[in-house]
Amino acid sequence: MTWKHLFTSSIGKKLVMGFTGLFLISFLVVHVTINSMIFLNDGGAAFNAAAHFMSHNIIVRLLEIGLFAGLILHIVQGLMLTAQNNAKRGIGYAVSAASTNSTWYSRSMGVLGSLILIFLVVHLANFWVPARADIYLHGDPDHDSFAEMKEVFSKWYFVVIYLAGVFSLFWHLFHGFQSAFQTLGVRVGRYKGLIVGSGIAYTFIVCILFALMPILIYTHVLQ
Ligand code: HEM
């Protein structure tokens, strides 16, 4: 397969989706682990120290460029693959046959991904933009990310947006985790059960932890 085929053919696009998907799955492990430090309920001290390290370490800064590149590639290829599949399916596609062969969430990866994209725009505007603006524009290296969280999650509508985002993420990961391994040819034989089981465990743990953050801050359990 040539580089051109990797980005233009159906199988090439699926491979790109699988690799970038696994990369984003690893990013979420780091993200949810660092954020979970707020559950220590120490006024955000441990979480802010970790966030400070992440935003000042040169290797993490370089990885952030890779993260955004991977994210953009995953979104663009995902939208193209969805459009291509919809066009192939045509208008007379037998819906009943589709629903017996696959789950609603596996057929809705494009819609779920688009909902996550809307959530991400709000999310980056809430946290990433103010953090970078404080550090690089306002000369304040000690940006207080926990104070920012308390500010955002004091508003009910942000709590609703975050819970809707995590709900979409749940179904996207529920299918995406094992689908990525299947595309890369790993979800076979004796590894199949392990990969399906790890995908379900990963999806539940990551999404429950993310969902608890806005809920526990809004209800003042975490302060
Ligand atoms: C309630 C859940 C979440 C909270 C409280 C939260 C909090 C944060 C915070 C504080 C930052 C800024 C870090 C910094 O100072 O740079 C951040 C960045 C980011 N978050 Fe989240 N996040 C949540 C869920 C998610 C989810 C579900 C996703 C993906 C689907 C996500 C993707 C990102 C990305 C891509 C960035 C920018 C990466 C970077 O900082 O380099 N977050 N988040």
PDB file of C-alpha atoms and ligand atoms in Angstrom:
ATOM      1  CA  MET A   1       0.000   0.000   0.000  1.00  0.00           C
ATOM      2  CA  THR A   2       1.383   3.428  -0.990  1.00  0.00           C
ATOM      3  CA  TRP A   3       1.128   6.567   1.174  1.00  0.00           C
ATOM      4  CA  LYS A   4      -1.532   7.870  -1.228  1.00  0.00           C
ATOM      5  CA  HIS A   5      -3.629   4.697  -0.789  1.00  0.00           C
ATOM      6  CA  LEU A   6      -3.367   5.006   2.984  1.00  0.00           C
ATOM      7  CA  PHE A   7      -5.360   8.248   2.833  1.00  0.00           C
ATOM      8  CA  THR A   8      -7.616   7.590  -0.170  1.00  0.00           C
ATOM      9  CA  SER A   9      -8.665   3.888  -0.191  1.00  0.00           C
ATOM     10  CA  SER A  10     -11.346   2.547   2.169  1.00  0.00           C
ATOM     11  CA  ILE A  11      -9.005   0.093   3.915  1.00  0.00           C
ATOM     12  CA  GLY A  12      -6.269   2.751   4.132  1.00  0.00           C
ATOM     13  CA  LYS A  13      -8.690   5.157   5.814  1.00  0.00           C
ATOM     14  CA  LYS A  14      -9.779   2.412   8.255  1.00  0.00           C
ATOM     15  CA  LEU A  15      -6.120   1.734   9.154  1.00  0.00           C
ATOM     16  CA  VAL A  16      -5.548   5.447   9.822  1.00  0.00           C
ATOM     17  CA  MET A  17      -8.727   5.468  11.978  1.00  0.00           C
ATOM     18  CA  GLY A  18      -7.463   2.426  13.911  1.00  0.00           C
ATOM     19  CA  PHE A  19      -3.961   3.826  14.607  1.00  0.00           C
ATOM     20  CA  THR A  20      -5.118   7.359  15.487  1.00  0.00           C
ATOM     21  CA  GLY A  21      -8.006   5.886  17.534  1.00  0.00           C
ATOM     22  CA  LEU A  22      -5.592   3.821  19.669  1.00  0.00           C
ATOM     23  CA  PHE A  23      -3.381   6.886  20.110  1.00  0.00           C
ATOM     24  CA  LEU A  24      -6.386   8.922  21.331  1.00  0.00           C
ATOM     25  CA  ILE A  25      -7.427   6.031  23.616  1.00  0.00           C
ATOM     26  CA  SER A  26      -3.937   6.233  25.239  1.00  0.00           C
ATOM     27  CA  PHE A  27      -4.270  10.020  25.573  1.00  0.00           C
ATOM     28  CA  LEU A  28      -7.565   9.576  27.455  1.00  0.00           C
ATOM     29  CA  VAL A  29      -5.842   7.225  29.954  1.00  0.00           C
ATOM     30  CA  VAL A  30      -3.330   9.988  30.808  1.00  0.00           C
ATOM     31  CA  HIS A  31      -6.032  12.687  30.807  1.00  0.00           C
ATOM     32  CA  VAL A  32      -8.457  10.831  33.079  1.00  0.00           C
ATOM     33  CA  THR A  33      -5.621   9.740  35.448  1.00  0.00           C
ATOM     34  CA  ILE A  34      -4.343  13.296  35.953  1.00  0.00           C
ATOM     35  CA  ASN A  35      -7.868  14.718  36.295  1.00  0.00           C
ATOM     36  CA  SER A  36      -8.802  11.984  38.810  1.00  0.00           C
ATOM     37  CA  MET A  37      -6.394  13.626  41.279  1.00  0.00           C
ATOM     38  CA  ILE A  38      -9.274  16.014  42.053  1.00  0.00           C
ATOM     39  CA  PHE A  39     -10.953  13.065  43.840  1.00  0.00           C
ATOM     40  CA  LEU A  40      -8.288  13.434  46.562  1.00  0.00           C
ATOM     41  CA  ASN A  41     -10.371  16.468  47.587  1.00  0.00           C
ATOM     42  CA  ASP A  42      -7.259  18.451  48.557  1.00  0.00           C
ATOM     43  CA  GLY A  43      -8.472  21.719  47.032  1.00  0.00           C
ATOM     44  CA  GLY A  44      -6.985  20.711  43.679  1.00  0.00           C
ATOM     45  CA  ALA A  45      -3.373  20.858  44.955  1.00  0.00           C
ATOM     46  CA  ALA A  46      -2.193  17.504  43.496  1.00  0.00           C
ATOM     47  CA  PHE A  47      -4.128  18.002  40.260  1.00  0.00           C
ATOM     48  CA  ASN A  48      -2.773  21.535  39.761  1.00  0.00           C
ATOM     49  CA  ALA A  49       0.804  20.332  40.397  1.00  0.00           C
ATOM     50  CA  ALA A  50       0.382  17.598  37.738  1.00  0.00           C
ATOM     51  CA  ALA A  51      -1.270  20.036  35.289  1.00  0.00           C
ATOM     52  CA  HIS A  52       1.595  22.492  35.887  1.00  0.00           C
ATOM     53  CA  PHE A  53       4.162  19.773  35.102  1.00  0.00           C
ATOM     54  CA  MET A  54       2.286  18.776  31.923  1.00  0.00           C
ATOM     55  CA  SER A  55       2.058  22.341  30.646  1.00  0.00           C
ATOM     56  CA  HIS A  56       5.759  23.142  31.274  1.00  0.00           C
ATOM     57  CA  ASN A  57       7.512  19.938  30.210  1.00  0.00           C
ATOM     58  CA  ILE A  58       9.094  20.228  26.758  1.00  0.00           C
ATOM     59  CA  ILE A  59       8.427  16.559  25.818  1.00  0.00           C
ATOM     60  CA  VAL A  60       4.747  16.863  26.776  1.00  0.00           C
ATOM     61  CA  ARG A  61       4.555  20.122  24.778  1.00  0.00           C
ATOM     62  CA  LEU A  62       5.887  18.313  21.684  1.00  0.00           C
ATOM     63  CA  LEU A  63       3.491  15.387  22.286  1.00  0.00           C
ATOM     64  CA  GLU A  64       0.639  17.908  22.333  1.00  0.00           C
ATOM     65  CA  ILE A  65       1.415  18.796  18.698  1.00  0.00           C
ATOM     66  CA  GLY A  66       1.212  15.059  17.858  1.00  0.00           C
ATOM     67  CA  LEU A  67      -2.067  14.832  19.801  1.00  0.00           C
ATOM     68  CA  PHE A  68      -3.721  17.620  17.806  1.00  0.00           C
ATOM     69  CA  ALA A  69      -2.369  16.204  14.516  1.00  0.00           C
ATOM     70  CA  GLY A  70      -3.767  12.746  15.416  1.00  0.00           C
ATOM     71  CA  LEU A  71      -7.082  14.270  16.475  1.00  0.00           C
ATOM     72  CA  ILE A  72      -7.469  16.213  13.210  1.00  0.00           C
ATOM     73  CA  LEU A  73      -6.517  13.171  11.093  1.00  0.00           C
ATOM     74  CA  HIS A  74      -9.025  10.987  13.002  1.00  0.00           C
ATOM     75  CA  ILE A  75     -11.822  13.562  12.528  1.00  0.00           C
ATOM     76  CA  VAL A  76     -11.156  14.247   8.814  1.00  0.00           C
ATOM     77  CA  GLN A  77     -10.741  10.573   7.854  1.00  0.00           C
ATOM     78  CA  GLY A  78     -13.764   9.629  10.002  1.00  0.00           C
ATOM     79  CA  LEU A  79     -16.002  12.178   8.271  1.00  0.00           C
ATOM     80  CA  MET A  80     -14.775  11.037   4.832  1.00  0.00           C
ATOM     81  CA  LEU A  81     -15.318   7.360   5.671  1.00  0.00           C
ATOM     82  CA  THR A  82     -18.851   8.093   6.947  1.00  0.00           C
ATOM     83  CA  ALA A  83     -19.710  10.068   3.777  1.00  0.00           C
ATOM     84  CA  GLN A  84     -18.275   7.254   1.619  1.00  0.00           C
ATOM     85  CA  ASN A  85     -20.268   4.561   3.483  1.00  0.00           C
ATOM     86  CA  ASN A  86     -23.496   6.595   3.297  1.00  0.00           C
ATOM     87  CA  ALA A  87     -23.050   7.086  -0.455  1.00  0.00           C
ATOM     88  CA  LYS A  88     -22.405   3.350  -0.980  1.00  0.00           C
ATOM     89  CA  ARG A  89     -25.402   2.385   1.130  1.00  0.00           C
ATOM     90  CA  GLY A  90     -27.712   4.453  -1.100  1.00  0.00           C
ATOM     91  CA  ILE A  91     -31.324   5.333  -0.460  1.00  0.00           C
ATOM     92  CA  GLY A  92     -32.874   1.869  -0.770  1.00  0.00           C
ATOM     93  CA  TYR A  93     -30.684   0.274   1.890  1.00  0.00           C
ATOM     94  CA  ALA A  94     -32.547  -2.418   3.832  1.00  0.00           C
ATOM     95  CA  VAL A  95     -32.669  -0.980   7.337  1.00  0.00           C
ATOM     96  CA  SER A  96     -34.069  -4.138   8.875  1.00  0.00           C
ATOM     97  CA  ALA A  97     -31.197  -6.240   7.499  1.00  0.00           C
ATOM     98  CA  ALA A  98     -28.648  -3.714   8.852  1.00  0.00           C
ATOM     99  CA  SER A  99     -30.117  -3.742  12.338  1.00  0.00           C
ATOM    100  CA  THR A 100     -29.977  -7.523  12.570  1.00  0.00           C
ATOM    101  CA  ASN A 101     -26.305  -7.597  11.471  1.00  0.00           C
ATOM    102  CA  SER A 102     -24.910  -4.731  13.537  1.00  0.00           C
ATOM    103  CA  THR A 103     -25.585  -2.582  16.600  1.00  0.00           C
ATOM    104  CA  TRP A 104     -27.035   0.951  16.434  1.00  0.00           C
ATOM    105  CA  TYR A 105     -23.853   2.433  17.914  1.00  0.00           C
ATOM    106  CA  SER A 106     -21.547   0.747  15.385  1.00  0.00           C
ATOM    107  CA  ARG A 107     -23.687   2.248  12.590  1.00  0.00           C
ATOM    108  CA  SER A 108     -23.679   5.656  14.335  1.00  0.00           C
ATOM    109  CA  MET A 109     -19.920   6.185  14.741  1.00  0.00           C
ATOM    110  CA  GLY A 110     -20.031   9.261  12.450  1.00  0.00           C
ATOM    111  CA  VAL A 111     -22.894  10.881  14.393  1.00  0.00           C
ATOM    112  CA  LEU A 112     -21.352  10.004  17.772  1.00  0.00           C
ATOM    113  CA  GLY A 113     -17.953  11.333  16.615  1.00  0.00           C
ATOM    114  CA  SER A 114     -19.575  14.592  15.435  1.00  0.00           C
ATOM    115  CA  LEU A 115     -21.280  15.042  18.845  1.00  0.00           C
ATOM    116  CA  ILE A 116     -17.880  14.502  20.521  1.00  0.00           C
ATOM    117  CA  LEU A 117     -16.390  17.098  18.144  1.00  0.00           C
ATOM    118  CA  ILE A 118     -19.008  19.688  19.236  1.00  0.00           C
ATOM    119  CA  PHE A 119     -18.259  18.788  22.874  1.00  0.00           C
ATOM    120  CA  LEU A 120     -14.492  19.163  22.202  1.00  0.00           C
ATOM    121  CA  VAL A 121     -14.896  22.693  20.798  1.00  0.00           C
ATOM    122  CA  VAL A 122     -16.754  23.759  23.985  1.00  0.00           C
ATOM    123  CA  HIS A 123     -14.273  21.817  26.139  1.00  0.00           C
ATOM    124  CA  LEU A 124     -11.114  23.357  24.637  1.00  0.00           C
ATOM    125  CA  ALA A 125     -12.679  26.830  24.892  1.00  0.00           C
ATOM    126  CA  ASN A 126     -13.448  26.137  28.602  1.00  0.00           C
ATOM    127  CA  PHE A 127     -10.035  24.828  29.653  1.00  0.00           C
ATOM    128  CA  TRP A 128      -7.287  24.652  27.064  1.00  0.00           C
ATOM    129  CA  VAL A 129      -7.629  28.210  25.674  1.00  0.00           C
ATOM    130  CA  PRO A 130      -7.650  29.974  29.119  1.00  0.00           C
ATOM    131  CA  ALA A 131      -4.696  27.805  30.299  1.00  0.00           C
ATOM    132  CA  ARG A 132      -2.574  28.607  27.238  1.00  0.00           C
ATOM    133  CA  ALA A 133      -3.633  32.282  27.310  1.00  0.00           C
ATOM    134  CA  ASP A 134      -2.572  32.618  30.981  1.00  0.00           C
ATOM    135  CA  ILE A 135       0.782  30.917  30.383  1.00  0.00           C
ATOM    136  CA  TYR A 136       1.792  32.464  27.039  1.00  0.00           C
ATOM    137  CA  LEU A 137      -0.147  35.751  26.810  1.00  0.00           C
ATOM    138  CA  HIS A 138      -0.674  36.943  30.402  1.00  0.00           C
ATOM    139  CA  GLY A 139       2.714  35.743  31.738  1.00  0.00           C
ATOM    140  CA  ASP A 140       1.057  33.675  34.515  1.00  0.00           C
ATOM    141  CA  PRO A 141       2.770  30.235  34.614  1.00  0.00           C
ATOM    142  CA  ASP A 142       0.699  29.144  37.659  1.00  0.00           C
ATOM    143  CA  HIS A 143      -2.675  28.896  35.936  1.00  0.00           C
ATOM    144  CA  ASP A 144      -5.177  27.440  38.442  1.00  0.00           C
ATOM    145  CA  SER A 145      -6.902  24.659  36.442  1.00  0.00           C
ATOM    146  CA  PHE A 146      -8.950  23.462  39.424  1.00  0.00           C
ATOM    147  CA  ALA A 147     -10.392  26.953  39.986  1.00  0.00           C
ATOM    148  CA  GLU A 148     -11.289  26.929  36.270  1.00  0.00           C
ATOM    149  CA  MET A 149     -13.084  23.553  36.729  1.00  0.00           C
ATOM    150  CA  LYS A 150     -15.061  24.898  39.703  1.00  0.00           C
ATOM    151  CA  GLU A 151     -16.023  27.983  37.702  1.00  0.00           C
ATOM    152  CA  VAL A 152     -17.157  25.959  34.628  1.00  0.00           C
ATOM    153  CA  PHE A 153     -19.021  23.297  36.634  1.00  0.00           C
ATOM    154  CA  SER A 154     -20.865  25.852  38.763  1.00  0.00           C
ATOM    155  CA  LYS A 155     -23.120  26.298  35.710  1.00  0.00           C
ATOM    156  CA  TRP A 156     -25.749  23.565  35.210  1.00  0.00           C
ATOM    157  CA  TYR A 157     -25.723  23.871  31.423  1.00  0.00           C
ATOM    158  CA  PHE A 158     -22.004  23.045  31.251  1.00  0.00           C
ATOM    159  CA  VAL A 159     -22.649  20.009  33.483  1.00  0.00           C
ATOM    160  CA  VAL A 160     -25.362  18.907  30.995  1.00  0.00           C
ATOM    161  CA  ILE A 161     -23.051  19.501  27.973  1.00  0.00           C
ATOM    162  CA  TYR A 162     -20.238  17.493  29.628  1.00  0.00           C
ATOM    163  CA  LEU A 163     -22.532  14.602  30.546  1.00  0.00           C
ATOM    164  CA  ALA A 164     -23.895  14.535  26.965  1.00  0.00           C
ATOM    165  CA  GLY A 165     -20.294  14.586  25.652  1.00  0.00           C
ATOM    166  CA  VAL A 166     -19.293  11.691  27.918  1.00  0.00           C
ATOM    167  CA  PHE A 167     -22.450   9.765  26.902  1.00  0.00           C
ATOM    168  CA  SER A 168     -21.469  10.085  23.203  1.00  0.00           C
ATOM    169  CA  LEU A 169     -17.875   9.169  24.076  1.00  0.00           C
ATOM    170  CA  PHE A 170     -19.115   6.044  25.896  1.00  0.00           C
ATOM    171  CA  TRP A 171     -20.830   4.567  22.817  1.00  0.00           C
ATOM    172  CA  HIS A 172     -18.057   5.746  20.470  1.00  0.00           C
ATOM    173  CA  LEU A 173     -15.450   3.933  22.613  1.00  0.00           C
ATOM    174  CA  PHE A 174     -17.694   0.929  23.254  1.00  0.00           C
ATOM    175  CA  HIS A 175     -17.509   0.119  19.543  1.00  0.00           C
ATOM    176  CA  GLY A 176     -14.281   1.957  18.628  1.00  0.00           C
ATOM    177  CA  PHE A 177     -11.921   0.217  21.057  1.00  0.00           C
ATOM    178  CA  GLN A 178     -12.469  -3.303  19.717  1.00  0.00           C
ATOM    179  CA  SER A 179     -13.048  -2.090  16.165  1.00  0.00           C
ATOM    180  CA  ALA A 180      -9.539  -0.537  16.109  1.00  0.00           C
ATOM    181  CA  PHE A 181      -7.969  -3.861  17.119  1.00  0.00           C
ATOM    182  CA  GLN A 182     -10.103  -5.702  14.565  1.00  0.00           C
ATOM    183  CA  THR A 183      -8.949  -3.377  11.754  1.00  0.00           C
ATOM    184  CA  LEU A 184      -5.327  -3.891  12.796  1.00  0.00           C
ATOM    185  CA  GLY A 185      -5.897  -7.673  12.714  1.00  0.00           C
ATOM    186  CA  VAL A 186      -5.310  -8.272  16.439  1.00  0.00           C
ATOM    187  CA  ARG A 187      -8.889  -9.070  17.561  1.00  0.00           C
ATOM    188  CA  VAL A 188      -8.607 -12.701  16.519  1.00  0.00           C
ATOM    189  CA  GLY A 189      -8.330 -16.170  18.066  1.00  0.00           C
ATOM    190  CA  ARG A 190      -7.471 -16.345  21.752  1.00  0.00           C
ATOM    191  CA  TYR A 191      -6.978 -12.560  21.998  1.00  0.00           C
ATOM    192  CA  LYS A 192     -10.576 -11.816  20.982  1.00  0.00           C
ATOM    193  CA  GLY A 193     -12.118 -12.290  24.456  1.00  0.00           C
ATOM    194  CA  LEU A 194      -9.310 -10.303  26.090  1.00  0.00           C
ATOM    195  CA  ILE A 195      -9.729  -7.363  23.706  1.00  0.00           C
ATOM    196  CA  VAL A 196     -13.533  -7.285  23.941  1.00  0.00           C
ATOM    197  CA  GLY A 197     -13.321  -7.477  27.765  1.00  0.00           C
ATOM    198  CA  SER A 198     -10.599  -4.791  28.018  1.00  0.00           C
ATOM    199  CA  GLY A 199     -12.625  -2.519  25.699  1.00  0.00           C
ATOM    200  CA  ILE A 200     -15.718  -2.779  27.889  1.00  0.00           C
ATOM    201  CA  ALA A 201     -13.736  -2.262  31.133  1.00  0.00           C
ATOM    202  CA  TYR A 202     -11.790   0.695  29.644  1.00  0.00           C
ATOM    203  CA  THR A 203     -14.973   2.363  28.369  1.00  0.00           C
ATOM    204  CA  PHE A 204     -16.836   2.044  31.691  1.00  0.00           C
ATOM    205  CA  ILE A 205     -13.895   3.182  33.866  1.00  0.00           C
ATOM    206  CA  VAL A 206     -12.913   6.200  31.718  1.00  0.00           C
ATOM    207  CA  CYS A 207     -16.475   7.433  31.189  1.00  0.00           C
ATOM    208  CA  ILE A 208     -17.630   6.968  34.796  1.00  0.00           C
ATOM    209  CA  LEU A 209     -14.573   8.896  36.085  1.00  0.00           C
ATOM    210  CA  PHE A 210     -15.103  11.736  33.569  1.00  0.00           C
ATOM    211  CA  ALA A 211     -18.839  11.910  34.357  1.00  0.00           C
ATOM    212  CA  LEU A 212     -18.192  12.079  38.127  1.00  0.00           C
ATOM    213  CA  MET A 213     -16.022  15.218  37.736  1.00  0.00           C
ATOM    214  CA  PRO A 214     -18.751  17.738  36.760  1.00  0.00           C
ATOM    215  CA  ILE A 215     -21.330  16.013  39.028  1.00  0.00           C
ATOM    216  CA  LEU A 216     -19.169  16.069  42.194  1.00  0.00           C
ATOM    217  CA  ILE A 217     -17.986  19.640  41.613  1.00  0.00           C
ATOM    218  CA  TYR A 218     -21.509  20.955  40.864  1.00  0.00           C
ATOM    219  CA  THR A 219     -22.850  19.298  44.027  1.00  0.00           C
ATOM    220  CA  HIS A 220     -19.894  20.708  46.084  1.00  0.00           C
ATOM    221  CA  VAL A 221     -18.733  17.231  47.157  1.00  0.00           C
ATOM    222  CA  LEU A 222     -15.334  18.276  45.774  1.00  0.00           C
ATOM    223  CA  GLN A 223     -14.179  21.739  46.801  1.00  0.00           C
TER     224      GLN A 223
HETATM  225  C1  HEM B   1     -15.349  16.031  32.841  1.00  0.00           C
HETATM  226  C2  HEM B   1     -14.444  15.710  32.053  1.00  0.00           C
HETATM  227  C3  HEM B   1     -13.214  16.515  31.675  1.00  0.00           C
HETATM  228  C4  HEM B   1     -12.541  17.503  32.361  1.00  0.00           C
HETATM  229  C5  HEM B   1     -12.871  18.093  33.727  1.00  0.00           C
HETATM  230  C6  HEM B   1     -11.415  17.897  31.546  1.00  0.00           C
HETATM  231  C7  HEM B   1     -10.470  18.866  31.864  1.00  0.00           C
HETATM  232  C8  HEM B   1      -9.470  19.335  31.042  1.00  0.00           C
HETATM  233  C9  HEM B   1      -8.526  20.370  31.353  1.00  0.00           C
HETATM  234  C10 HEM B   1      -8.454  21.100  32.713  1.00  0.00           C
HETATM  235  C11 HEM B   1      -7.732  20.561  30.261  1.00  0.00           C
HETATM  236  C12 HEM B   1      -6.613  21.617  30.101  1.00  0.00           C
HETATM  237  C13 HEM B   1      -5.270  21.072  30.448  1.00  0.00           C
HETATM  238  C14 HEM B   1      -4.237  22.143  30.244  1.00  0.00           C
HETATM  239  O1  HEM B   1      -4.037  22.925  31.179  1.00  0.00           O
HETATM  240  O2  HEM B   1      -3.656  22.151  29.192  1.00  0.00           O
HETATM  241  C15 HEM B   1      -8.164  19.636  29.241  1.00  0.00           C
HETATM  242  C16 HEM B   1      -7.600  19.513  27.978  1.00  0.00           C
HETATM  243  C17 HEM B   1      -8.037  18.652  27.011  1.00  0.00           C
HETATM  244  N1  HEM B   1      -9.060  17.731  27.096  1.00  0.00           N
HETATM  245 FE1  HEM B   1     -10.225  17.436  28.719  1.00  0.00          FE
HETATM  246  N2  HEM B   1     -11.432  17.156  30.389  1.00  0.00           N
HETATM  247  C18 HEM B   1     -12.529  16.297  30.435  1.00  0.00           C
HETATM  248  C19 HEM B   1     -12.929  15.383  29.482  1.00  0.00           C
HETATM  249  C20 HEM B   1     -12.340  15.253  28.210  1.00  0.00           C
HETATM  250  C21 HEM B   1     -12.783  14.330  27.193  1.00  0.00           C
HETATM  251  C22 HEM B   1     -13.961  13.364  27.377  1.00  0.00           C
HETATM  252  C23 HEM B   1     -11.970  14.513  26.117  1.00  0.00           C
HETATM  253  C24 HEM B   1     -11.966  13.808  24.785  1.00  0.00           C
HETATM  254  C25 HEM B   1     -12.975  13.195  24.265  1.00  0.00           C
HETATM  255  C26 HEM B   1     -11.026  15.554  26.445  1.00  0.00           C
HETATM  256  C27 HEM B   1     -10.057  16.040  25.600  1.00  0.00           C
HETATM  257  C28 HEM B   1      -9.167  17.054  25.902  1.00  0.00           C
HETATM  258  C29 HEM B   1      -8.161  17.553  24.985  1.00  0.00           C
HETATM  259  C30 HEM B   1      -7.920  17.062  23.541  1.00  0.00           C
HETATM  260  C31 HEM B   1      -7.445  18.546  25.679  1.00  0.00           C
HETATM  261  C32 HEM B   1      -6.258  19.367  25.172  1.00  0.00           C
HETATM  262  C33 HEM B   1      -5.027  18.557  25.400  1.00  0.00           C
HETATM  263  C34 HEM B   1      -3.931  19.308  26.049  1.00  0.00           C
HETATM  264  O3  HEM B   1      -4.140  19.969  27.074  1.00  0.00           O
HETATM  265  O4  HEM B   1      -2.846  19.181  25.536  1.00  0.00           O
HETATM  266  N3  HEM B   1     -11.270  15.972  27.729  1.00  0.00           N
HETATM  267  N4  HEM B   1      -9.235  18.907  29.741  1.00  0.00           N
END
